[in-house]
Amino acid sequence: MFSEELEKINWEETTKAIYSKTDADVRRALGKSRCDVDDFMALLSPAAEPYLETMAQLSRKYTLERFGKTMSMFIPLYITNSCTNSCVYCGFHISNPMKRTILTEEEIVNEYKAIKKLAPFENLLLVTGENPAKAGVPYIARALDLAKPYFSNLKIEVMPLDVEEYEELTHHGLNGVICFQETYHKANYNIYHPRGMKSKFDWRVNGFDRMGMAGVHSIGMGVLIGLEKDWRTDITMMAYHLRYLQKRYWKTKYSVNFPRMRPSENGGFQPNVIMNDKQLAQVTFAMRIFDHDVDISYSTREPAKIRDHMATLGVTTMSAESKTEPGGYYSYPQTLEQFHVSDERTAKEIAAVLKSLGREPVWKDWDESFDHVKAV
Ligand code: SF4
């Protein structure tokens, strides 16, 4: 399990190693066709800042070679904001005396129909808070069943599950799981997640192993930028994690995301650090040079300007026209959002811009594995 591997990697020493990288280390990494985590640290380090343009060109080249001129489009749907956790940065935390919504089957279907009117989305991400008693695996399974007539690629972002539960959901059409570790700094993790199942660091970090063991086709990872001051170290830990998973669960596809926290309107939490646009670009280029095959995803958390700019330089997956409140597309617009999106353009507007940039928006991923799943 990855928790045991992580014990062997010292946070402070990793931070020190990143900040002691030199110009020569960066040039060596740029000259390699296959980088290891040590090279990634060099590309992520302040020493690589003067090489941003070179990194951008390399990132563009590798992305074109592997993904062509495409952008995979997806849309998230929050089906509940009911949550038993206490993440200090989230407005959905259990102590917030807000009204909770768990969409009924009829409401879920109404959301699906409303989404299909926005654009020809085929990639759906179902999102929940974490309340296994009220919106657990049977509820998620039903939402997946109901989605099959409308969408061909179904992912979830829900509480970490056990192997059997992931397996069960694959029988309901589940194709991918996204789970953000939030941070790999174990001691600080407990400060941000003081209560509930999410406070169990090892359970969460080992969830990725369980996804792999269950044969989940696609696994998405991410750290929440804004929690740890040393975001370079956090992302390096994710790179170690990615390599670990790729070795063990080599049939699985991986994606990464670097969500940047903004001053929270709902949870009242102020980020400990702000990653600027240039740093986000550097991280994205470094990840692409480190791993030519990993999907790099930008959500509507990011402003339109940077999403458009990065669309040809390394990003391969984007959400569009997202609502972050349950039932936000049809049943309950204007309720409490989990976070406010920055890119508020419609999916059609985003698609038009991508086309003008020479990128083809792809609404459906043609996954062979998905041919075996029958619609209900
Ligand atoms: S981040 Fe997720 S788990 Fe944490 S309080 Fe918000 S909805 Fe719940």
mmCIF file of C-alpha atoms and ligand atoms in Angstrom:
data_model
loop_
_atom_site.group_PDB
_atom_site.id
_atom_site.type_symbol
_atom_site.label_atom_id
_atom_site.label_comp_id
_atom_site.label_asym_id
_atom_site.label_seq_id
_atom_site.Cartn_x
_atom_site.Cartn_y
_atom_site.Cartn_z
ATOM 1 C CA MET A 1 0.000 0.000 0.000
ATOM 2 C CA PHE A 2 1.240 3.478 -0.761
ATOM 3 C CA SER A 3 1.044 4.641 2.881
ATOM 4 C CA GLU A 4 4.039 2.398 3.592
ATOM 5 C CA GLU A 5 6.005 3.830 0.671
ATOM 6 C CA LEU A 6 5.183 7.361 1.756
ATOM 7 C CA GLU A 7 6.654 6.687 5.208
ATOM 8 C CA LYS A 8 10.016 6.210 3.486
ATOM 9 C CA ILE A 9 9.951 9.640 1.818
ATOM 10 C CA ASN A 10 10.931 12.466 4.122
ATOM 11 C CA TRP A 11 9.000 15.698 3.537
ATOM 12 C CA GLU A 12 11.735 18.079 4.736
ATOM 13 C CA GLU A 13 14.495 16.334 2.810
ATOM 14 C CA THR A 14 12.366 16.389 -0.338
ATOM 15 C CA THR A 15 11.769 20.119 0.084
ATOM 16 C CA LYS A 16 15.479 20.677 0.561
ATOM 17 C CA ALA A 17 16.288 18.604 -2.514
ATOM 18 C CA ILE A 18 13.862 20.622 -4.658
ATOM 19 C CA TYR A 19 15.314 23.953 -3.563
ATOM 20 C CA SER A 20 18.892 22.816 -4.079
ATOM 21 C CA LYS A 21 18.331 21.868 -7.732
ATOM 22 C CA THR A 22 20.658 23.704 -10.089
ATOM 23 C CA ASP A 23 20.663 24.962 -13.633
ATOM 24 C CA ALA A 24 22.594 21.839 -14.638
ATOM 25 C CA ASP A 25 19.939 19.584 -13.041
ATOM 26 C CA VAL A 26 17.219 21.344 -15.025
ATOM 27 C CA ARG A 27 19.112 21.062 -18.305
ATOM 28 C CA ARG A 28 19.782 17.375 -17.651
ATOM 29 C CA ALA A 29 16.069 16.743 -17.046
ATOM 30 C CA LEU A 30 15.110 18.661 -20.191
ATOM 31 C CA GLY A 31 17.477 16.500 -22.224
ATOM 32 C CA LYS A 32 15.924 13.209 -21.141
ATOM 33 C CA SER A 33 13.107 11.478 -22.987
ATOM 34 C CA ARG A 34 12.030 9.658 -19.816
ATOM 35 C CA CYS A 35 12.274 11.529 -16.527
ATOM 36 C CA ASP A 36 12.269 10.132 -13.011
ATOM 37 C CA VAL A 37 10.952 11.882 -9.909
ATOM 38 C CA ASP A 38 14.338 13.489 -9.288
ATOM 39 C CA ASP A 39 14.146 15.113 -12.726
ATOM 40 C CA PHE A 40 10.589 16.179 -11.987
ATOM 41 C CA MET A 41 11.831 17.928 -8.860
ATOM 42 C CA ALA A 42 14.318 19.858 -10.961
ATOM 43 C CA LEU A 43 11.630 20.899 -13.462
ATOM 44 C CA LEU A 44 9.372 22.006 -10.638
ATOM 45 C CA SER A 45 12.072 23.901 -8.792
ATOM 46 C CA PRO A 46 12.811 27.634 -8.837
ATOM 47 C CA ALA A 47 15.950 26.754 -10.832
ATOM 48 C CA ALA A 48 13.705 25.868 -13.790
ATOM 49 C CA GLU A 49 11.937 29.222 -13.902
ATOM 50 C CA PRO A 50 14.251 30.664 -16.585
ATOM 51 C CA TYR A 51 13.416 27.641 -18.765
ATOM 52 C CA LEU A 52 9.668 28.169 -18.885
ATOM 53 C CA GLU A 53 9.549 28.768 -22.628
ATOM 54 C CA THR A 54 11.659 25.677 -23.385
ATOM 55 C CA MET A 55 9.453 23.655 -21.058
ATOM 56 C CA ALA A 56 6.314 24.965 -22.769
ATOM 57 C CA GLN A 57 7.563 23.877 -26.192
ATOM 58 C CA LEU A 58 8.550 20.440 -24.920
ATOM 59 C CA SER A 59 5.223 20.038 -23.146
ATOM 60 C CA ARG A 60 3.349 21.015 -26.311
ATOM 61 C CA LYS A 61 5.390 18.537 -28.362
ATOM 62 C CA TYR A 62 4.778 15.585 -26.028
ATOM 63 C CA THR A 63 1.094 16.434 -25.710
ATOM 64 C CA LEU A 64 0.640 16.587 -29.486
ATOM 65 C CA GLU A 65 2.481 13.284 -29.929
ATOM 66 C CA ARG A 66 0.359 11.473 -27.382
ATOM 67 C CA PHE A 67 -3.048 13.196 -27.545
ATOM 68 C CA GLY A 68 -3.137 14.939 -30.924
ATOM 69 C CA LYS A 69 -5.045 18.198 -31.225
ATOM 70 C CA THR A 70 -7.858 17.145 -28.929
ATOM 71 C CA MET A 71 -9.397 18.279 -25.658
ATOM 72 C CA SER A 72 -11.550 15.833 -23.745
ATOM 73 C CA MET A 73 -14.591 17.608 -22.276
ATOM 74 C CA PHE A 74 -16.484 16.595 -19.143
ATOM 75 C CA ILE A 75 -19.095 18.019 -16.825
ATOM 76 C CA PRO A 76 -19.484 17.457 -13.080
ATOM 77 C CA LEU A 77 -22.849 16.881 -11.420
ATOM 78 C CA TYR A 78 -23.150 17.216 -7.662
ATOM 79 C CA ILE A 79 -25.931 14.876 -6.552
ATOM 80 C CA THR A 80 -25.661 15.650 -2.853
ATOM 81 C CA ASN A 81 -23.975 18.110 -0.530
ATOM 82 C CA SER A 82 -24.699 15.983 2.518
ATOM 83 C CA CYS A 83 -21.394 15.386 4.287
ATOM 84 C CA THR A 84 -20.165 13.969 7.592
ATOM 85 C CA ASN A 85 -16.678 15.442 7.326
ATOM 86 C CA SER A 86 -15.187 18.652 8.662
ATOM 87 C CA CYS A 87 -12.748 19.821 6.022
ATOM 88 C CA VAL A 88 -11.847 23.295 7.223
ATOM 89 C CA TYR A 89 -11.715 24.732 3.697
ATOM 90 C CA CYS A 90 -15.136 23.548 2.494
ATOM 91 C CA GLY A 91 -18.564 25.105 2.937
ATOM 92 C CA PHE A 92 -20.211 21.669 2.894
ATOM 93 C CA HIS A 93 -18.530 20.673 6.201
ATOM 94 C CA ILE A 94 -20.811 19.028 8.749
ATOM 95 C CA SER A 95 -20.942 21.974 11.162
ATOM 96 C CA ASN A 96 -22.346 24.353 8.569
ATOM 97 C CA PRO A 97 -26.074 24.632 9.418
ATOM 98 C CA MET A 98 -27.038 24.794 5.746
ATOM 99 C CA LYS A 99 -29.901 22.957 4.106
ATOM 100 C CA ARG A 100 -28.683 19.626 2.724
ATOM 101 C CA THR A 101 -29.856 18.177 -0.545
ATOM 102 C CA ILE A 102 -29.804 14.602 -1.724
ATOM 103 C CA LEU A 103 -31.261 14.570 -5.198
ATOM 104 C CA THR A 104 -34.099 12.137 -5.801
ATOM 105 C CA GLU A 105 -34.013 9.805 -8.783
ATOM 106 C CA GLU A 106 -36.366 12.095 -10.675
ATOM 107 C CA GLU A 107 -34.211 15.124 -9.901
ATOM 108 C CA ILE A 108 -31.075 13.294 -11.015
ATOM 109 C CA VAL A 109 -32.648 12.438 -14.351
ATOM 110 C CA ASN A 110 -33.794 16.035 -14.760
ATOM 111 C CA GLU A 111 -30.185 17.137 -14.251
ATOM 112 C CA TYR A 112 -28.976 14.658 -16.880
ATOM 113 C CA LYS A 113 -31.516 15.956 -19.370
ATOM 114 C CA ALA A 114 -30.588 19.567 -18.601
ATOM 115 C CA ILE A 115 -26.879 18.815 -19.105
ATOM 116 C CA LYS A 116 -27.545 17.216 -22.476
ATOM 117 C CA LYS A 117 -29.188 20.442 -23.610
ATOM 118 C CA LEU A 118 -26.012 22.430 -22.862
ATOM 119 C CA ALA A 119 -23.674 20.509 -25.169
ATOM 120 C CA PRO A 120 -23.171 16.906 -26.343
ATOM 121 C CA PHE A 121 -21.406 15.872 -23.123
ATOM 122 C CA GLU A 122 -20.747 12.141 -22.872
ATOM 123 C CA ASN A 123 -18.243 12.291 -20.006
ATOM 124 C CA LEU A 124 -20.037 12.764 -16.693
ATOM 125 C CA LEU A 125 -18.454 13.142 -13.272
ATOM 126 C CA LEU A 126 -20.850 12.410 -10.392
ATOM 127 C CA VAL A 127 -19.821 14.224 -7.223
ATOM 128 C CA THR A 128 -21.061 13.744 -3.674
ATOM 129 C CA GLY A 129 -20.162 14.908 -0.214
ATOM 130 C CA GLU A 130 -19.259 12.032 2.067
ATOM 131 C CA ASN A 131 -22.277 10.566 3.796
ATOM 132 C CA PRO A 132 -22.231 6.792 3.307
ATOM 133 C CA ALA A 133 -25.317 6.241 5.478
ATOM 134 C CA LYS A 134 -27.574 8.537 3.482
ATOM 135 C CA ALA A 135 -25.898 8.648 0.066
ATOM 136 C CA GLY A 136 -23.706 5.568 -0.030
ATOM 137 C CA VAL A 137 -22.864 2.951 -2.622
ATOM 138 C CA PRO A 138 -26.467 1.898 -3.445
ATOM 139 C CA TYR A 139 -27.389 5.553 -4.071
ATOM 140 C CA ILE A 140 -24.325 6.109 -6.268
ATOM 141 C CA ALA A 141 -24.990 2.834 -8.119
ATOM 142 C CA ARG A 142 -28.526 3.968 -8.878
ATOM 143 C CA ALA A 143 -27.305 7.350 -10.122
ATOM 144 C CA LEU A 144 -24.887 5.512 -12.438
ATOM 145 C CA ASP A 145 -27.658 3.243 -13.723
ATOM 146 C CA LEU A 146 -29.834 6.254 -14.428
ATOM 147 C CA ALA A 147 -26.965 7.981 -16.255
ATOM 148 C CA LYS A 148 -26.312 5.214 -18.747
ATOM 149 C CA PRO A 149 -28.978 6.209 -21.291
ATOM 150 C CA TYR A 150 -27.544 9.738 -21.356
ATOM 151 C CA PHE A 151 -23.751 9.410 -20.998
ATOM 152 C CA SER A 152 -21.193 6.884 -22.196
ATOM 153 C CA ASN A 153 -18.349 7.565 -19.779
ATOM 154 C CA LEU A 154 -19.108 7.698 -16.062
ATOM 155 C CA LYS A 155 -16.755 8.784 -13.324
ATOM 156 C CA ILE A 156 -17.293 9.488 -9.658
ATOM 157 C CA GLU A 157 -15.713 11.738 -7.081
ATOM 158 C CA VAL A 158 -17.043 10.387 -3.794
ATOM 159 C CA MET A 159 -15.744 9.059 -0.461
ATOM 160 C CA PRO A 160 -12.986 6.451 -0.730
ATOM 161 C CA LEU A 161 -14.523 2.978 -0.944
ATOM 162 C CA ASP A 162 -13.296 -0.529 -0.352
ATOM 163 C CA VAL A 163 -12.246 -2.822 -3.191
ATOM 164 C CA GLU A 164 -15.551 -4.698 -3.353
ATOM 165 C CA GLU A 165 -17.510 -1.456 -3.506
ATOM 166 C CA TYR A 166 -15.437 -0.131 -6.395
ATOM 167 C CA GLU A 167 -15.886 -3.470 -8.129
ATOM 168 C CA GLU A 168 -19.616 -3.339 -7.588
ATOM 169 C CA LEU A 169 -19.841 0.130 -9.104
ATOM 170 C CA THR A 170 -17.934 -0.982 -12.200
ATOM 171 C CA HIS A 171 -20.880 -3.337 -12.792
ATOM 172 C CA HIS A 172 -23.079 -0.246 -12.840
ATOM 173 C CA GLY A 173 -21.032 1.419 -15.568
ATOM 174 C CA LEU A 174 -18.339 3.106 -13.486
ATOM 175 C CA ASN A 175 -15.322 3.862 -15.640
ATOM 176 C CA GLY A 176 -13.237 6.186 -13.519
ATOM 177 C CA VAL A 177 -12.684 7.535 -10.021
ATOM 178 C CA ILE A 178 -11.299 10.910 -9.051
ATOM 179 C CA CYS A 179 -10.049 11.419 -5.534
ATOM 180 C CA PHE A 180 -7.992 14.318 -4.293
ATOM 181 C CA GLN A 181 -5.576 13.458 -1.551
ATOM 182 C CA GLU A 182 -5.659 17.202 -0.785
ATOM 183 C CA THR A 183 -2.193 17.004 0.797
ATOM 184 C CA TYR A 184 0.444 14.339 1.357
ATOM 185 C CA HIS A 185 1.692 16.080 4.504
ATOM 186 C CA LYS A 186 0.320 13.593 7.006
ATOM 187 C CA ALA A 187 0.575 15.706 10.152
ATOM 188 C CA ASN A 188 -0.982 18.775 8.569
ATOM 189 C CA TYR A 189 -3.610 16.665 6.820
ATOM 190 C CA ASN A 190 -5.131 16.030 10.230
ATOM 191 C CA ILE A 191 -5.376 19.764 10.900
ATOM 192 C CA TYR A 192 -7.361 20.338 7.715
ATOM 193 C CA HIS A 193 -9.495 17.235 8.214
ATOM 194 C CA PRO A 194 -10.120 17.068 11.947
ATOM 195 C CA ARG A 195 -13.144 14.743 12.074
ATOM 196 C CA GLY A 196 -15.069 12.137 10.109
ATOM 197 C CA MET A 197 -13.780 9.384 7.825
ATOM 198 C CA LYS A 198 -11.747 11.883 5.850
ATOM 199 C CA SER A 199 -9.531 12.424 8.895
ATOM 200 C CA LYS A 200 -8.120 8.932 8.280
ATOM 201 C CA PHE A 201 -5.117 9.756 6.123
ATOM 202 C CA ASP A 202 -4.072 6.169 5.392
ATOM 203 C CA TRP A 203 -7.580 5.123 4.396
ATOM 204 C CA ARG A 204 -7.685 7.942 1.869
ATOM 205 C CA VAL A 205 -4.170 7.606 0.473
ATOM 206 C CA ASN A 206 -4.549 3.838 0.122
ATOM 207 C CA GLY A 207 -7.871 4.293 -1.659
ATOM 208 C CA PHE A 208 -5.925 4.568 -4.917
ATOM 209 C CA ASP A 209 -4.505 1.085 -4.387
ATOM 210 C CA ARG A 210 -8.022 -0.183 -3.786
ATOM 211 C CA MET A 211 -9.200 1.435 -7.040
ATOM 212 C CA GLY A 212 -6.324 -0.258 -8.855
ATOM 213 C CA MET A 213 -7.086 -3.631 -7.272
ATOM 214 C CA ALA A 214 -10.739 -3.283 -8.275
ATOM 215 C CA GLY A 215 -9.694 -2.718 -11.895
ATOM 216 C CA VAL A 216 -11.057 0.816 -12.164
ATOM 217 C CA HIS A 217 -10.189 1.916 -15.684
ATOM 218 C CA SER A 218 -9.200 5.487 -14.912
ATOM 219 C CA ILE A 219 -7.888 7.080 -11.735
ATOM 220 C CA GLY A 220 -7.684 10.825 -11.142
ATOM 221 C CA MET A 221 -5.415 12.398 -8.524
ATOM 222 C CA GLY A 222 -4.782 15.842 -7.156
ATOM 223 C CA VAL A 223 -3.487 17.956 -4.301
ATOM 224 C CA LEU A 224 -5.330 21.048 -3.219
ATOM 225 C CA ILE A 225 -2.986 23.943 -3.843
ATOM 226 C CA GLY A 226 -3.279 26.401 -0.999
ATOM 227 C CA LEU A 227 -3.097 23.997 1.928
ATOM 228 C CA GLU A 228 0.655 23.421 2.103
ATOM 229 C CA LYS A 229 3.118 26.280 1.697
ATOM 230 C CA ASP A 230 5.487 23.848 0.026
ATOM 231 C CA TRP A 231 3.200 22.982 -2.846
ATOM 232 C CA ARG A 232 6.263 21.851 -4.815
ATOM 233 C CA THR A 233 6.839 19.153 -2.214
ATOM 234 C CA ASP A 234 3.179 18.140 -2.193
ATOM 235 C CA ILE A 235 3.123 17.760 -5.972
ATOM 236 C CA THR A 236 6.375 15.809 -5.861
ATOM 237 C CA MET A 237 4.720 13.385 -3.427
ATOM 238 C CA MET A 238 1.898 13.016 -5.930
ATOM 239 C CA ALA A 239 4.477 12.261 -8.635
ATOM 240 C CA TYR A 240 5.915 9.496 -6.428
ATOM 241 C CA HIS A 241 2.382 8.215 -5.917
ATOM 242 C CA LEU A 242 1.649 8.290 -9.645
ATOM 243 C CA ARG A 243 4.775 6.295 -10.480
ATOM 244 C CA TYR A 244 3.980 3.803 -7.705
ATOM 245 C CA LEU A 245 0.457 3.257 -9.052
ATOM 246 C CA GLN A 246 1.590 3.019 -12.673
ATOM 247 C CA LYS A 247 3.988 0.206 -11.783
ATOM 248 C CA ARG A 248 1.369 -1.797 -9.938
ATOM 249 C CA TYR A 249 -1.821 -1.073 -11.853
ATOM 250 C CA TRP A 250 -0.391 -0.646 -15.313
ATOM 251 C CA LYS A 251 -3.643 -1.213 -17.170
ATOM 252 C CA THR A 252 -5.162 1.856 -15.557
ATOM 253 C CA LYS A 253 -5.207 5.340 -17.107
ATOM 254 C CA TYR A 254 -4.213 8.225 -14.849
ATOM 255 C CA SER A 255 -5.076 11.877 -14.685
ATOM 256 C CA VAL A 256 -3.804 14.699 -12.508
ATOM 257 C CA ASN A 257 -5.208 18.037 -11.514
ATOM 258 C CA PHE A 258 -3.737 20.970 -9.596
ATOM 259 C CA PRO A 259 -6.802 22.735 -8.164
ATOM 260 C CA ARG A 260 -5.855 26.144 -6.835
ATOM 261 C CA MET A 261 -7.786 27.182 -3.787
ATOM 262 C CA ARG A 262 -9.117 30.708 -3.724
ATOM 263 C CA PRO A 263 -10.160 32.606 -0.646
ATOM 264 C CA SER A 264 -13.193 30.562 0.387
ATOM 265 C CA GLU A 265 -16.538 32.276 0.286
ATOM 266 C CA ASN A 266 -18.282 29.426 2.065
ATOM 267 C CA GLY A 267 -15.843 27.778 4.422
ATOM 268 C CA GLY A 268 -14.118 31.028 5.408
ATOM 269 C CA PHE A 269 -10.691 29.389 5.034
ATOM 270 C CA GLN A 270 -7.885 31.534 3.674
ATOM 271 C CA PRO A 271 -5.325 29.654 1.564
ATOM 272 C CA ASN A 272 -1.895 29.351 3.152
ATOM 273 C CA VAL A 273 -0.274 30.052 -0.163
ATOM 274 C CA ILE A 274 -1.304 31.289 -3.594
ATOM 275 C CA MET A 275 0.185 29.641 -6.640
ATOM 276 C CA ASN A 276 0.406 32.228 -9.405
ATOM 277 C CA ASP A 277 -0.375 31.560 -13.075
ATOM 278 C CA LYS A 278 3.257 31.255 -14.046
ATOM 279 C CA GLN A 279 3.807 28.641 -11.357
ATOM 280 C CA LEU A 280 0.722 26.718 -12.469
ATOM 281 C CA ALA A 281 2.101 26.724 -16.007
ATOM 282 C CA GLN A 282 5.484 25.486 -14.770
ATOM 283 C CA VAL A 283 3.875 22.655 -12.790
ATOM 284 C CA THR A 284 1.801 21.654 -15.811
ATOM 285 C CA PHE A 285 4.807 21.624 -18.154
ATOM 286 C CA ALA A 286 6.898 19.737 -15.596
ATOM 287 C CA MET A 287 4.193 17.086 -15.251
ATOM 288 C CA ARG A 288 3.892 16.633 -19.012
ATOM 289 C CA ILE A 289 7.658 16.328 -19.464
ATOM 290 C CA PHE A 290 7.733 13.882 -16.543
ATOM 291 C CA ASP A 291 4.837 11.820 -17.881
ATOM 292 C CA HIS A 292 3.860 11.974 -21.521
ATOM 293 C CA ASP A 293 0.752 9.828 -21.081
ATOM 294 C CA VAL A 294 -0.977 11.253 -18.029
ATOM 295 C CA ASP A 295 -4.135 13.256 -18.618
ATOM 296 C CA ILE A 296 -3.772 16.775 -17.254
ATOM 297 C CA SER A 297 -7.100 18.250 -16.285
ATOM 298 C CA TYR A 298 -8.086 21.873 -15.691
ATOM 299 C CA SER A 299 -11.458 22.607 -14.157
ATOM 300 C CA THR A 300 -13.571 25.750 -14.308
ATOM 301 C CA ARG A 301 -11.946 26.796 -11.032
ATOM 302 C CA GLU A 302 -9.349 28.283 -13.349
ATOM 303 C CA PRO A 303 -10.068 31.523 -15.181
ATOM 304 C CA ALA A 304 -10.854 31.426 -18.899
ATOM 305 C CA LYS A 305 -7.594 33.166 -19.793
ATOM 306 C CA ILE A 306 -5.273 30.546 -18.350
ATOM 307 C CA ARG A 307 -7.434 27.655 -19.538
ATOM 308 C CA ASP A 308 -7.319 28.978 -23.095
ATOM 309 C CA HIS A 309 -3.606 29.634 -22.877
ATOM 310 C CA MET A 310 -2.788 26.175 -21.553
ATOM 311 C CA ALA A 311 -5.160 24.354 -23.915
ATOM 312 C CA THR A 312 -2.391 23.949 -26.486
ATOM 313 C CA LEU A 313 0.500 23.494 -24.080
ATOM 314 C CA GLY A 314 -0.205 20.373 -22.026
ATOM 315 C CA VAL A 315 -3.772 20.262 -20.749
ATOM 316 C CA THR A 316 -5.813 17.415 -22.214
ATOM 317 C CA THR A 317 -9.082 17.419 -20.248
ATOM 318 C CA MET A 318 -11.396 20.264 -19.275
ATOM 319 C CA SER A 319 -14.711 20.667 -17.571
ATOM 320 C CA ALA A 320 -17.131 23.260 -18.901
ATOM 321 C CA GLU A 321 -20.219 25.133 -17.722
ATOM 322 C CA SER A 322 -19.879 23.445 -14.326
ATOM 323 C CA LYS A 323 -22.211 23.959 -11.399
ATOM 324 C CA THR A 324 -20.895 23.047 -7.982
ATOM 325 C CA GLU A 325 -24.204 22.915 -6.147
ATOM 326 C CA PRO A 326 -26.420 19.798 -6.150
ATOM 327 C CA GLY A 327 -29.092 20.120 -8.780
ATOM 328 C CA GLY A 328 -27.443 23.232 -10.158
ATOM 329 C CA TYR A 329 -28.365 22.591 -13.785
ATOM 330 C CA TYR A 330 -32.114 22.258 -13.304
ATOM 331 C CA SER A 331 -33.606 21.565 -9.866
ATOM 332 C CA TYR A 332 -31.853 23.932 -7.482
ATOM 333 C CA PRO A 333 -29.875 26.631 -9.215
ATOM 334 C CA GLN A 334 -28.463 29.344 -6.973
ATOM 335 C CA THR A 335 -28.053 27.226 -3.821
ATOM 336 C CA LEU A 336 -24.769 27.049 -1.903
ATOM 337 C CA GLU A 337 -21.884 26.157 -4.202
ATOM 338 C CA GLN A 338 -18.921 24.113 -3.016
ATOM 339 C CA PHE A 339 -16.693 26.666 -4.697
ATOM 340 C CA HIS A 340 -17.306 29.417 -7.172
ATOM 341 C CA VAL A 341 -16.174 28.733 -10.714
ATOM 342 C CA SER A 342 -13.955 31.261 -12.483
ATOM 343 C CA ASP A 343 -14.622 30.289 -16.067
ATOM 344 C CA GLU A 344 -18.324 31.058 -16.423
ATOM 345 C CA ARG A 345 -18.563 30.674 -20.191
ATOM 346 C CA THR A 346 -21.013 28.216 -21.671
ATOM 347 C CA ALA A 347 -19.745 24.866 -22.931
ATOM 348 C CA LYS A 348 -20.505 25.969 -26.488
ATOM 349 C CA GLU A 349 -18.489 29.159 -26.042
ATOM 350 C CA ILE A 350 -15.555 27.189 -24.656
ATOM 351 C CA ALA A 351 -15.783 24.703 -27.526
ATOM 352 C CA ALA A 352 -15.718 27.553 -30.044
ATOM 353 C CA VAL A 353 -12.586 29.024 -28.461
ATOM 354 C CA LEU A 354 -10.874 25.620 -28.438
ATOM 355 C CA LYS A 355 -11.630 25.240 -32.132
ATOM 356 C CA SER A 356 -10.217 28.681 -32.843
ATOM 357 C CA LEU A 357 -7.049 27.515 -31.075
ATOM 358 C CA GLY A 358 -6.856 24.469 -33.345
ATOM 359 C CA ARG A 359 -8.080 22.023 -30.705
ATOM 360 C CA GLU A 360 -10.990 19.681 -31.265
ATOM 361 C CA PRO A 361 -13.289 19.339 -28.256
ATOM 362 C CA VAL A 362 -13.981 15.632 -27.721
ATOM 363 C CA TRP A 363 -17.224 15.003 -25.888
ATOM 364 C CA LYS A 364 -16.865 11.258 -25.806
ATOM 365 C CA ASP A 365 -13.851 9.112 -24.961
ATOM 366 C CA TRP A 366 -14.038 5.995 -27.047
ATOM 367 C CA ASP A 367 -13.116 3.545 -24.374
ATOM 368 C CA GLU A 368 -13.100 0.010 -25.586
ATOM 369 C CA SER A 369 -13.921 -1.272 -22.118
ATOM 370 C CA PHE A 370 -17.095 0.721 -22.168
ATOM 371 C CA ASP A 371 -18.495 -1.248 -25.073
ATOM 372 C CA HIS A 372 -19.216 -4.035 -22.597
ATOM 373 C CA VAL A 373 -21.542 -1.914 -20.476
ATOM 374 C CA LYS A 374 -25.118 -2.052 -21.568
ATOM 375 C CA ALA A 375 -27.573 0.788 -21.071
ATOM 376 C CA VAL A 376 -30.584 0.107 -18.867
HETATM 377 S S1 SF4 B 1 -14.380 18.698 0.859
HETATM 378 FE FE1 SF4 B 1 -15.785 16.997 0.480
HETATM 379 S S2 SF4 B 1 -15.547 15.720 2.287
HETATM 380 FE FE2 SF4 B 1 -14.749 17.705 2.838
HETATM 381 S S3 SF4 B 1 -16.470 18.782 3.794
HETATM 382 FE FE3 SF4 B 1 -16.431 19.307 1.606
HETATM 383 S S4 SF4 B 1 -17.826 17.870 0.647
HETATM 384 FE FE4 SF4 B 1 -17.300 17.062 2.664
#
